[in-house]
Amino acid sequence: MRKAISIIIYGLLMAIVYLVYTGVFSLVEILLSIAIGLIIAYIFAGDIITDLSKLSLSRIYHAVAYLIKYFTVIEARAHWSVIKIILSRNTNPKPAIVRVPFKADNPYTIVFVANSITNTPGTVVVDMDENKKAYYVHWLTPISLNDDDAYRSISLEFEKHLTKVFE
Amino acid sequence: MIDWILYYLGLALTLLGGIMDLIASIGFFRFKDFYMRLHAATIGAIGGGFYPLIGLALIALSLDLDIYIKAYISGVCVIAAALIALTAPAGSHILARATHRSGEVVPKVIVDRIKEDMEKGGNEK
């Protein structure tokens, strides 16, 4: 039963993507999109959806709020700081590869925090260690080389929001 | 009124994306290290790829066209932007990780925690 519901939800999302991409909204096209979406969902839903009971409106609300905040405030600030370095007269930053610990357990949280760190200019995740629970981040303008200070200024904000979405 | 706002917001985002691409290409020349150039590449992918696509979606929504065509163009733009935002960091990760593990480029950094941990023997290759 639970598997059927997850297949239906995932299949309808795939059908919407298909409809948007083809741009034709006739009845035949809608039925075809639902059929293809259900086939794809039957193959992949078991791997992608791990726990359906976590699906709730508050998580979706937190995800949308995080996306809006990330793509307006956080990205703009990070872009501006790197653009200032590029256009400054003397381009000689002193980067460092620092260790940034994380506390999350869910693989989705780990991946999305790493993607958020890399998507902001100025920090790139070079490597990660799942046993030690740490990312290794190449940081263009390091404020501190200490693990905890790096965690506070790089990934605390991402992890705080994303644990509300995925954990 | 709302069309006007959407049109000029989209135009501003698209222009901003062009400027970001220019700055990213300048950054490629001014940074002297592989890892520092990755940061310039991030500006090119997000500032120069994601935001112009969102701007195009807003412009398409503001035009005086059939609702199906508007939904089609802006939907494709938003999906392409989401795919860029999800897949560009994966490419950066794999380039940085492969370069560091192969030892092809020695990073010009003040501390290198990966090397320290590997010398301690904790991080097996």
PDB file of C-alpha atoms in Angstrom:
ATOM      1  CA  MET A   1       0.000   0.000   0.000  1.00  0.00           C
ATOM      2  CA  ARG A   2       2.713   2.427   1.029  1.00  0.00           C
ATOM      3  CA  LYS A   3       4.734   1.506  -2.051  1.00  0.00           C
ATOM      4  CA  ALA A   4       1.695   2.117  -4.276  1.00  0.00           C
ATOM      5  CA  ILE A   5       1.178   5.615  -2.835  1.00  0.00           C
ATOM      6  CA  SER A   6       4.844   6.510  -3.295  1.00  0.00           C
ATOM      7  CA  ILE A   7       4.720   5.235  -6.900  1.00  0.00           C
ATOM      8  CA  ILE A   8       1.618   7.337  -7.613  1.00  0.00           C
ATOM      9  CA  ILE A   9       3.063  10.548  -6.113  1.00  0.00           C
ATOM     10  CA  TYR A  10       6.378  10.125  -7.912  1.00  0.00           C
ATOM     11  CA  GLY A  11       4.668   9.179 -11.176  1.00  0.00           C
ATOM     12  CA  LEU A  12       2.434  12.269 -11.124  1.00  0.00           C
ATOM     13  CA  LEU A  13       5.471  14.505 -10.561  1.00  0.00           C
ATOM     14  CA  MET A  14       7.184  12.869 -13.549  1.00  0.00           C
ATOM     15  CA  ALA A  15       4.003  13.362 -15.613  1.00  0.00           C
ATOM     16  CA  ILE A  16       4.027  17.104 -14.820  1.00  0.00           C
ATOM     17  CA  VAL A  17       7.656  17.392 -15.948  1.00  0.00           C
ATOM     18  CA  TYR A  18       6.807  15.501 -19.156  1.00  0.00           C
ATOM     19  CA  LEU A  19       3.789  17.746 -19.867  1.00  0.00           C
ATOM     20  CA  VAL A  20       5.763  20.942 -19.267  1.00  0.00           C
ATOM     21  CA  TYR A  21       8.531  19.756 -21.565  1.00  0.00           C
ATOM     22  CA  THR A  22       6.268  18.747 -24.454  1.00  0.00           C
ATOM     23  CA  GLY A  23       3.975  21.775 -24.176  1.00  0.00           C
ATOM     24  CA  VAL A  24       0.914  19.939 -25.552  1.00  0.00           C
ATOM     25  CA  PHE A  25      -2.044  19.609 -23.169  1.00  0.00           C
ATOM     26  CA  SER A  26      -4.417  17.326 -25.120  1.00  0.00           C
ATOM     27  CA  LEU A  27      -6.114  14.322 -23.505  1.00  0.00           C
ATOM     28  CA  VAL A  28      -3.948  11.757 -25.330  1.00  0.00           C
ATOM     29  CA  GLU A  29      -0.804  13.517 -24.202  1.00  0.00           C
ATOM     30  CA  ILE A  30      -1.972  13.652 -20.577  1.00  0.00           C
ATOM     31  CA  LEU A  31      -2.786   9.918 -20.532  1.00  0.00           C
ATOM     32  CA  LEU A  32       0.567   9.124 -22.178  1.00  0.00           C
ATOM     33  CA  SER A  33       2.420  11.260 -19.628  1.00  0.00           C
ATOM     34  CA  ILE A  34       0.715   9.510 -16.707  1.00  0.00           C
ATOM     35  CA  ALA A  35       1.509   6.083 -18.195  1.00  0.00           C
ATOM     36  CA  ILE A  36       5.183   6.919 -18.739  1.00  0.00           C
ATOM     37  CA  GLY A  37       5.420   8.551 -15.309  1.00  0.00           C
ATOM     38  CA  LEU A  38       4.015   5.465 -13.600  1.00  0.00           C
ATOM     39  CA  ILE A  39       6.438   3.174 -15.470  1.00  0.00           C
ATOM     40  CA  ILE A  40       9.426   5.330 -14.444  1.00  0.00           C
ATOM     41  CA  ALA A  41       8.129   5.544 -10.879  1.00  0.00           C
ATOM     42  CA  TYR A  42       7.687   1.751 -10.700  1.00  0.00           C
ATOM     43  CA  ILE A  43      11.360   1.297 -11.624  1.00  0.00           C
ATOM     44  CA  PHE A  44      12.918   4.041  -9.473  1.00  0.00           C
ATOM     45  CA  ALA A  45      10.556   4.780  -6.563  1.00  0.00           C
ATOM     46  CA  GLY A  46      11.979   2.019  -4.351  1.00  0.00           C
ATOM     47  CA  ASP A  47      15.447   3.569  -4.514  1.00  0.00           C
ATOM     48  CA  ILE A  48      14.518   7.242  -4.361  1.00  0.00           C
ATOM     49  CA  ILE A  49      11.706   7.308  -1.784  1.00  0.00           C
ATOM     50  CA  THR A  50      13.009   5.785   1.435  1.00  0.00           C
ATOM     51  CA  ASP A  51      10.358   6.787   3.985  1.00  0.00           C
ATOM     52  CA  LEU A  52       6.961   8.009   2.826  1.00  0.00           C
ATOM     53  CA  SER A  53       5.734   8.822   6.345  1.00  0.00           C
ATOM     54  CA  LYS A  54       8.131  11.787   6.432  1.00  0.00           C
ATOM     55  CA  LEU A  55       6.174  13.555   3.677  1.00  0.00           C
ATOM     56  CA  SER A  56       4.360  16.529   5.195  1.00  0.00           C
ATOM     57  CA  LEU A  57       3.348  20.081   4.354  1.00  0.00           C
ATOM     58  CA  SER A  58       5.700  21.665   6.886  1.00  0.00           C
ATOM     59  CA  ARG A  59       8.709  20.006   5.212  1.00  0.00           C
ATOM     60  CA  ILE A  60       7.621  21.335   1.806  1.00  0.00           C
ATOM     61  CA  TYR A  61       7.159  24.787   3.355  1.00  0.00           C
ATOM     62  CA  HIS A  62      10.666  24.646   4.863  1.00  0.00           C
ATOM     63  CA  ALA A  63      12.115  23.487   1.517  1.00  0.00           C
ATOM     64  CA  VAL A  64      10.504  26.357  -0.412  1.00  0.00           C
ATOM     65  CA  ALA A  65      11.538  28.911   2.234  1.00  0.00           C
ATOM     66  CA  TYR A  66      15.108  27.583   2.165  1.00  0.00           C
ATOM     67  CA  LEU A  67      15.246  27.700  -1.665  1.00  0.00           C
ATOM     68  CA  ILE A  68      14.008  31.298  -1.759  1.00  0.00           C
ATOM     69  CA  LYS A  69      16.440  32.420   0.943  1.00  0.00           C
ATOM     70  CA  TYR A  70      19.338  30.508  -0.638  1.00  0.00           C
ATOM     71  CA  PHE A  71      18.906  31.837  -4.163  1.00  0.00           C
ATOM     72  CA  THR A  72      18.366  35.455  -3.150  1.00  0.00           C
ATOM     73  CA  VAL A  73      20.300  36.374  -0.001  1.00  0.00           C
ATOM     74  CA  ILE A  74      23.017  33.727   0.442  1.00  0.00           C
ATOM     75  CA  GLU A  75      24.000  33.418  -3.239  1.00  0.00           C
ATOM     76  CA  ALA A  76      24.064  37.186  -3.758  1.00  0.00           C
ATOM     77  CA  ARG A  77      26.333  37.697  -0.757  1.00  0.00           C
ATOM     78  CA  ALA A  78      28.727  34.918  -1.845  1.00  0.00           C
ATOM     79  CA  HIS A  79      28.841  36.123  -5.467  1.00  0.00           C
ATOM     80  CA  TRP A  80      29.613  39.668  -4.348  1.00  0.00           C
ATOM     81  CA  SER A  81      32.488  38.591  -2.112  1.00  0.00           C
ATOM     82  CA  VAL A  82      34.176  36.585  -4.905  1.00  0.00           C
ATOM     83  CA  ILE A  83      33.542  39.284  -7.549  1.00  0.00           C
ATOM     84  CA  LYS A  84      35.275  41.792  -5.268  1.00  0.00           C
ATOM     85  CA  ILE A  85      38.340  39.511  -5.153  1.00  0.00           C
ATOM     86  CA  ILE A  86      38.372  39.002  -8.940  1.00  0.00           C
ATOM     87  CA  LEU A  87      38.122  42.712  -9.720  1.00  0.00           C
ATOM     88  CA  SER A  88      40.489  43.879  -6.991  1.00  0.00           C
ATOM     89  CA  ARG A  89      43.830  45.274  -8.055  1.00  0.00           C
ATOM     90  CA  ASN A  90      45.895  42.613  -6.347  1.00  0.00           C
ATOM     91  CA  THR A  91      44.398  39.134  -6.854  1.00  0.00           C
ATOM     92  CA  ASN A  92      46.279  37.236  -4.210  1.00  0.00           C
ATOM     93  CA  PRO A  93      43.925  35.440  -1.827  1.00  0.00           C
ATOM     94  CA  LYS A  94      45.277  32.899   0.652  1.00  0.00           C
ATOM     95  CA  PRO A  95      42.959  29.876   0.383  1.00  0.00           C
ATOM     96  CA  ALA A  96      42.917  26.873   2.684  1.00  0.00           C
ATOM     97  CA  ILE A  97      41.458  23.361   2.680  1.00  0.00           C
ATOM     98  CA  VAL A  98      39.614  23.165   5.991  1.00  0.00           C
ATOM     99  CA  ARG A  99      37.749  20.344   7.701  1.00  0.00           C
ATOM    100  CA  VAL A 100      34.025  21.033   8.176  1.00  0.00           C
ATOM    101  CA  PRO A 101      32.258  18.486  10.398  1.00  0.00           C
ATOM    102  CA  PHE A 102      28.586  17.658   9.902  1.00  0.00           C
ATOM    103  CA  LYS A 103      26.032  16.119  12.239  1.00  0.00           C
ATOM    104  CA  ALA A 104      23.401  14.897   9.760  1.00  0.00           C
ATOM    105  CA  ASP A 105      22.720  11.188   9.203  1.00  0.00           C
ATOM    106  CA  ASN A 106      20.345  11.158   6.225  1.00  0.00           C
ATOM    107  CA  PRO A 107      22.193  10.791   2.879  1.00  0.00           C
ATOM    108  CA  TYR A 108      19.862  13.355   1.264  1.00  0.00           C
ATOM    109  CA  THR A 109      20.861  15.967   3.854  1.00  0.00           C
ATOM    110  CA  ILE A 110      24.564  15.226   3.374  1.00  0.00           C
ATOM    111  CA  VAL A 111      24.338  15.526  -0.416  1.00  0.00           C
ATOM    112  CA  PHE A 112      22.243  18.700  -0.364  1.00  0.00           C
ATOM    113  CA  VAL A 113      24.485  20.426   2.180  1.00  0.00           C
ATOM    114  CA  ALA A 114      27.518  19.552   0.019  1.00  0.00           C
ATOM    115  CA  ASN A 115      25.742  20.871  -3.091  1.00  0.00           C
ATOM    116  CA  SER A 116      24.792  24.078  -1.272  1.00  0.00           C
ATOM    117  CA  ILE A 117      28.385  24.610  -0.140  1.00  0.00           C
ATOM    118  CA  THR A 118      29.739  24.086  -3.664  1.00  0.00           C
ATOM    119  CA  ASN A 119      27.066  26.225  -5.321  1.00  0.00           C
ATOM    120  CA  THR A 120      28.095  29.287  -3.331  1.00  0.00           C
ATOM    121  CA  PRO A 121      31.221  30.806  -4.903  1.00  0.00           C
ATOM    122  CA  GLY A 122      34.123  30.890  -2.479  1.00  0.00           C
ATOM    123  CA  THR A 123      33.727  27.372  -1.091  1.00  0.00           C
ATOM    124  CA  VAL A 124      34.153  24.050  -2.945  1.00  0.00           C
ATOM    125  CA  VAL A 125      33.845  20.621  -1.338  1.00  0.00           C
ATOM    126  CA  VAL A 126      36.980  18.751  -2.409  1.00  0.00           C
ATOM    127  CA  ASP A 127      36.463  15.489  -0.545  1.00  0.00           C
ATOM    128  CA  MET A 128      34.401  13.987   2.244  1.00  0.00           C
ATOM    129  CA  ASP A 129      34.807  11.267   4.842  1.00  0.00           C
ATOM    130  CA  GLU A 130      31.667   9.465   5.967  1.00  0.00           C
ATOM    131  CA  ASN A 131      33.320   7.689   8.911  1.00  0.00           C
ATOM    132  CA  LYS A 132      34.730  10.886  10.412  1.00  0.00           C
ATOM    133  CA  LYS A 133      31.611  12.836   9.317  1.00  0.00           C
ATOM    134  CA  ALA A 134      33.516  15.697   7.733  1.00  0.00           C
ATOM    135  CA  TYR A 135      33.696  17.557   4.458  1.00  0.00           C
ATOM    136  CA  TYR A 136      37.017  18.917   3.224  1.00  0.00           C
ATOM    137  CA  VAL A 137      36.282  22.370   1.848  1.00  0.00           C
ATOM    138  CA  HIS A 138      38.566  24.538  -0.288  1.00  0.00           C
ATOM    139  CA  TRP A 139      37.864  28.005   1.099  1.00  0.00           C
ATOM    140  CA  LEU A 140      38.973  31.066  -0.858  1.00  0.00           C
ATOM    141  CA  THR A 141      39.024  33.569   2.017  1.00  0.00           C
ATOM    142  CA  PRO A 142      39.409  31.581   5.243  1.00  0.00           C
ATOM    143  CA  ILE A 143      38.378  33.427   8.379  1.00  0.00           C
ATOM    144  CA  SER A 144      39.587  30.688  10.700  1.00  0.00           C
ATOM    145  CA  LEU A 145      41.326  27.326  10.267  1.00  0.00           C
ATOM    146  CA  ASN A 146      39.636  25.794  13.290  1.00  0.00           C
ATOM    147  CA  ASP A 147      37.054  23.034  12.549  1.00  0.00           C
ATOM    148  CA  ASP A 148      34.239  24.505  14.640  1.00  0.00           C
ATOM    149  CA  ASP A 149      34.705  28.060  13.392  1.00  0.00           C
ATOM    150  CA  ALA A 150      34.690  26.786   9.802  1.00  0.00           C
ATOM    151  CA  TYR A 151      31.503  24.826  10.504  1.00  0.00           C
ATOM    152  CA  ARG A 152      29.850  27.894  11.985  1.00  0.00           C
ATOM    153  CA  SER A 153      30.686  30.194   9.090  1.00  0.00           C
ATOM    154  CA  ILE A 154      30.311  27.734   6.168  1.00  0.00           C
ATOM    155  CA  SER A 155      27.674  25.091   6.718  1.00  0.00           C
ATOM    156  CA  LEU A 156      25.707  25.883   9.886  1.00  0.00           C
ATOM    157  CA  GLU A 157      23.058  27.843   8.003  1.00  0.00           C
ATOM    158  CA  PHE A 158      22.550  25.187   5.306  1.00  0.00           C
ATOM    159  CA  GLU A 159      22.468  22.314   7.780  1.00  0.00           C
ATOM    160  CA  LYS A 160      20.065  24.109  10.124  1.00  0.00           C
ATOM    161  CA  HIS A 161      17.483  24.517   7.354  1.00  0.00           C
ATOM    162  CA  LEU A 162      18.037  21.227   5.534  1.00  0.00           C
ATOM    163  CA  THR A 163      17.722  19.066   8.658  1.00  0.00           C
ATOM    164  CA  LYS A 164      14.205  20.462   8.996  1.00  0.00           C
ATOM    165  CA  VAL A 165      13.481  19.338   5.428  1.00  0.00           C
ATOM    166  CA  PHE A 166      15.016  15.865   5.254  1.00  0.00           C
ATOM    167  CA  GLU A 167      15.713  14.469   8.734  1.00  0.00           C
TER     168      GLU A 167
ATOM    169  CA  MET B   1       1.438  46.560 -14.299  1.00  0.00           C
ATOM    170  CA  ILE B   2       2.445  43.054 -13.184  1.00  0.00           C
ATOM    171  CA  ASP B   3       3.577  42.289 -16.754  1.00  0.00           C
ATOM    172  CA  TRP B   4       5.766  45.369 -16.722  1.00  0.00           C
ATOM    173  CA  ILE B   5       7.398  44.377 -13.412  1.00  0.00           C
ATOM    174  CA  LEU B   6       7.989  40.783 -14.583  1.00  0.00           C
ATOM    175  CA  TYR B   7       9.451  41.962 -17.888  1.00  0.00           C
ATOM    176  CA  TYR B   8      11.962  44.359 -16.371  1.00  0.00           C
ATOM    177  CA  LEU B   9      12.890  41.986 -13.524  1.00  0.00           C
ATOM    178  CA  GLY B  10      13.581  39.259 -16.090  1.00  0.00           C
ATOM    179  CA  LEU B  11      15.559  41.644 -18.262  1.00  0.00           C
ATOM    180  CA  ALA B  12      17.651  42.722 -15.269  1.00  0.00           C
ATOM    181  CA  LEU B  13      18.378  39.094 -14.318  1.00  0.00           C
ATOM    182  CA  THR B  14      19.407  38.226 -17.885  1.00  0.00           C
ATOM    183  CA  LEU B  15      21.709  41.249 -18.157  1.00  0.00           C
ATOM    184  CA  LEU B  16      23.181  40.430 -14.749  1.00  0.00           C
ATOM    185  CA  GLY B  17      23.890  36.902 -15.991  1.00  0.00           C
ATOM    186  CA  GLY B  18      25.857  38.259 -18.958  1.00  0.00           C
ATOM    187  CA  ILE B  19      27.941  40.470 -16.652  1.00  0.00           C
ATOM    188  CA  MET B  20      28.541  37.511 -14.306  1.00  0.00           C
ATOM    189  CA  ASP B  21      29.788  35.387 -17.222  1.00  0.00           C
ATOM    190  CA  LEU B  22      32.195  38.153 -18.217  1.00  0.00           C
ATOM    191  CA  ILE B  23      33.507  38.471 -14.653  1.00  0.00           C
ATOM    192  CA  ALA B  24      33.875  34.683 -14.372  1.00  0.00           C
ATOM    193  CA  SER B  25      35.984  34.583 -17.537  1.00  0.00           C
ATOM    194  CA  ILE B  26      38.155  37.408 -16.188  1.00  0.00           C
ATOM    195  CA  GLY B  27      38.517  35.415 -12.986  1.00  0.00           C
ATOM    196  CA  PHE B  28      39.747  32.397 -14.942  1.00  0.00           C
ATOM    197  CA  PHE B  29      42.690  34.468 -16.148  1.00  0.00           C
ATOM    198  CA  ARG B  30      43.440  36.238 -12.891  1.00  0.00           C
ATOM    199  CA  PHE B  31      43.418  33.208 -10.567  1.00  0.00           C
ATOM    200  CA  LYS B  32      46.616  31.202 -10.843  1.00  0.00           C
ATOM    201  CA  ASP B  33      45.568  27.877  -9.347  1.00  0.00           C
ATOM    202  CA  PHE B  34      43.225  25.072 -10.435  1.00  0.00           C
ATOM    203  CA  TYR B  35      41.207  25.111  -7.217  1.00  0.00           C
ATOM    204  CA  MET B  36      40.779  28.889  -7.269  1.00  0.00           C
ATOM    205  CA  ARG B  37      39.547  28.693 -10.855  1.00  0.00           C
ATOM    206  CA  LEU B  38      36.795  26.338  -9.681  1.00  0.00           C
ATOM    207  CA  HIS B  39      35.316  29.264  -7.741  1.00  0.00           C
ATOM    208  CA  ALA B  40      35.230  31.351 -10.938  1.00  0.00           C
ATOM    209  CA  ALA B  41      33.542  28.409 -12.681  1.00  0.00           C
ATOM    210  CA  THR B  42      30.857  28.413  -9.977  1.00  0.00           C
ATOM    211  CA  ILE B  43      30.133  32.058 -10.725  1.00  0.00           C
ATOM    212  CA  GLY B  44      29.784  31.127 -14.392  1.00  0.00           C
ATOM    213  CA  ALA B  45      27.399  28.250 -13.648  1.00  0.00           C
ATOM    214  CA  ILE B  46      25.100  29.844 -11.084  1.00  0.00           C
ATOM    215  CA  GLY B  47      25.356  33.571 -11.786  1.00  0.00           C
ATOM    216  CA  GLY B  48      25.764  33.085 -15.526  1.00  0.00           C
ATOM    217  CA  GLY B  49      23.549  30.047 -16.095  1.00  0.00           C
ATOM    218  CA  PHE B  50      20.877  29.788 -13.429  1.00  0.00           C
ATOM    219  CA  TYR B  51      19.779  33.413 -13.051  1.00  0.00           C
ATOM    220  CA  PRO B  52      19.477  34.222 -16.805  1.00  0.00           C
ATOM    221  CA  LEU B  53      17.241  31.168 -17.255  1.00  0.00           C
ATOM    222  CA  ILE B  54      14.985  32.341 -14.417  1.00  0.00           C
ATOM    223  CA  GLY B  55      14.982  35.780 -16.058  1.00  0.00           C
ATOM    224  CA  LEU B  56      13.951  34.255 -19.398  1.00  0.00           C
ATOM    225  CA  ALA B  57      11.108  32.424 -17.654  1.00  0.00           C
ATOM    226  CA  LEU B  58       9.872  35.717 -16.164  1.00  0.00           C
ATOM    227  CA  ILE B  59      10.116  37.492 -19.548  1.00  0.00           C
ATOM    228  CA  ALA B  60       8.155  34.675 -21.219  1.00  0.00           C
ATOM    229  CA  LEU B  61       5.449  34.964 -18.560  1.00  0.00           C
ATOM    230  CA  SER B  62       5.132  38.707 -19.148  1.00  0.00           C
ATOM    231  CA  LEU B  63       4.683  38.536 -22.941  1.00  0.00           C
ATOM    232  CA  ASP B  64       1.275  38.930 -24.579  1.00  0.00           C
ATOM    233  CA  LEU B  65       0.941  35.352 -25.847  1.00  0.00           C
ATOM    234  CA  ASP B  66      -1.281  32.307 -25.545  1.00  0.00           C
ATOM    235  CA  ILE B  67      -1.168  30.803 -22.022  1.00  0.00           C
ATOM    236  CA  TYR B  68       0.026  27.411 -23.384  1.00  0.00           C
ATOM    237  CA  ILE B  69       3.053  28.918 -25.083  1.00  0.00           C
ATOM    238  CA  LYS B  70       3.909  30.950 -21.987  1.00  0.00           C
ATOM    239  CA  ALA B  71       3.636  27.885 -19.749  1.00  0.00           C
ATOM    240  CA  TYR B  72       5.767  25.870 -22.171  1.00  0.00           C
ATOM    241  CA  ILE B  73       8.641  28.366 -22.458  1.00  0.00           C
ATOM    242  CA  SER B  74       8.808  29.326 -18.804  1.00  0.00           C
ATOM    243  CA  GLY B  75       8.402  25.703 -17.664  1.00  0.00           C
ATOM    244  CA  VAL B  76      11.306  24.530 -19.801  1.00  0.00           C
ATOM    245  CA  CYS B  77      13.447  27.423 -18.516  1.00  0.00           C
ATOM    246  CA  VAL B  78      12.680  26.615 -14.870  1.00  0.00           C
ATOM    247  CA  ILE B  79      13.369  22.893 -15.316  1.00  0.00           C
ATOM    248  CA  ALA B  80      16.660  23.616 -17.100  1.00  0.00           C
ATOM    249  CA  ALA B  81      17.654  26.017 -14.301  1.00  0.00           C
ATOM    250  CA  ALA B  82      16.856  23.394 -11.661  1.00  0.00           C
ATOM    251  CA  LEU B  83      18.932  20.814 -13.528  1.00  0.00           C
ATOM    252  CA  ILE B  84      21.882  23.241 -13.700  1.00  0.00           C
ATOM    253  CA  ALA B  85      21.633  23.989  -9.976  1.00  0.00           C
ATOM    254  CA  LEU B  86      21.555  20.263  -9.155  1.00  0.00           C
ATOM    255  CA  THR B  87      24.264  19.008 -11.521  1.00  0.00           C
ATOM    256  CA  ALA B  88      26.867  21.801 -11.658  1.00  0.00           C
ATOM    257  CA  PRO B  89      28.113  21.100  -8.081  1.00  0.00           C
ATOM    258  CA  ALA B  90      28.424  17.375  -8.902  1.00  0.00           C
ATOM    259  CA  GLY B  91      30.817  18.265 -11.724  1.00  0.00           C
ATOM    260  CA  SER B  92      32.824  20.580  -9.466  1.00  0.00           C
ATOM    261  CA  HIS B  93      33.038  17.892  -6.762  1.00  0.00           C
ATOM    262  CA  ILE B  94      34.309  15.245  -9.122  1.00  0.00           C
ATOM    263  CA  LEU B  95      36.912  17.547 -10.744  1.00  0.00           C
ATOM    264  CA  ALA B  96      38.255  18.705  -7.372  1.00  0.00           C
ATOM    265  CA  ARG B  97      38.283  15.233  -5.839  1.00  0.00           C
ATOM    266  CA  ALA B  98      39.945  13.559  -8.826  1.00  0.00           C
ATOM    267  CA  THR B  99      42.567  16.293  -9.075  1.00  0.00           C
ATOM    268  CA  HIS B 100      43.395  16.114  -5.391  1.00  0.00           C
ATOM    269  CA  ARG B 101      43.563  12.316  -5.268  1.00  0.00           C
ATOM    270  CA  SER B 102      45.718  11.997  -8.377  1.00  0.00           C
ATOM    271  CA  GLY B 103      48.185  14.565  -7.035  1.00  0.00           C
ATOM    272  CA  GLU B 104      48.343  16.224 -10.460  1.00  0.00           C
ATOM    273  CA  VAL B 105      48.102  19.750  -9.000  1.00  0.00           C
ATOM    274  CA  VAL B 106      49.598  20.697  -5.654  1.00  0.00           C
ATOM    275  CA  PRO B 107      47.132  23.172  -4.119  1.00  0.00           C
ATOM    276  CA  LYS B 108      48.610  26.527  -3.090  1.00  0.00           C
ATOM    277  CA  VAL B 109      46.997  26.670   0.339  1.00  0.00           C
ATOM    278  CA  ILE B 110      48.042  27.608   3.838  1.00  0.00           C
ATOM    279  CA  VAL B 111      46.749  24.355   5.355  1.00  0.00           C
ATOM    280  CA  ASP B 112      45.688  21.109   3.667  1.00  0.00           C
ATOM    281  CA  ARG B 113      43.616  19.005   6.061  1.00  0.00           C
ATOM    282  CA  ILE B 114      43.159  16.127   3.567  1.00  0.00           C
ATOM    283  CA  LYS B 115      46.917  15.630   3.377  1.00  0.00           C
ATOM    284  CA  GLU B 116      47.265  15.845   7.156  1.00  0.00           C
ATOM    285  CA  ASP B 117      44.554  13.218   7.669  1.00  0.00           C
ATOM    286  CA  MET B 118      45.986  10.938   5.014  1.00  0.00           C
ATOM    287  CA  GLU B 119      49.436  11.089   6.591  1.00  0.00           C
ATOM    288  CA  LYS B 120      47.859  10.074   9.872  1.00  0.00           C
ATOM    289  CA  GLY B 121      46.475   7.053   8.023  1.00  0.00           C
ATOM    290  CA  GLY B 122      42.824   7.686   8.735  1.00  0.00           C
ATOM    291  CA  ASN B 123      41.676   8.351   5.176  1.00  0.00           C
ATOM    292  CA  GLU B 124      42.267   5.219   3.141  1.00  0.00           C
ATOM    293  CA  LYS B 125      42.644   5.628  -0.601  1.00  0.00           C
TER     294      LYS B 125
END
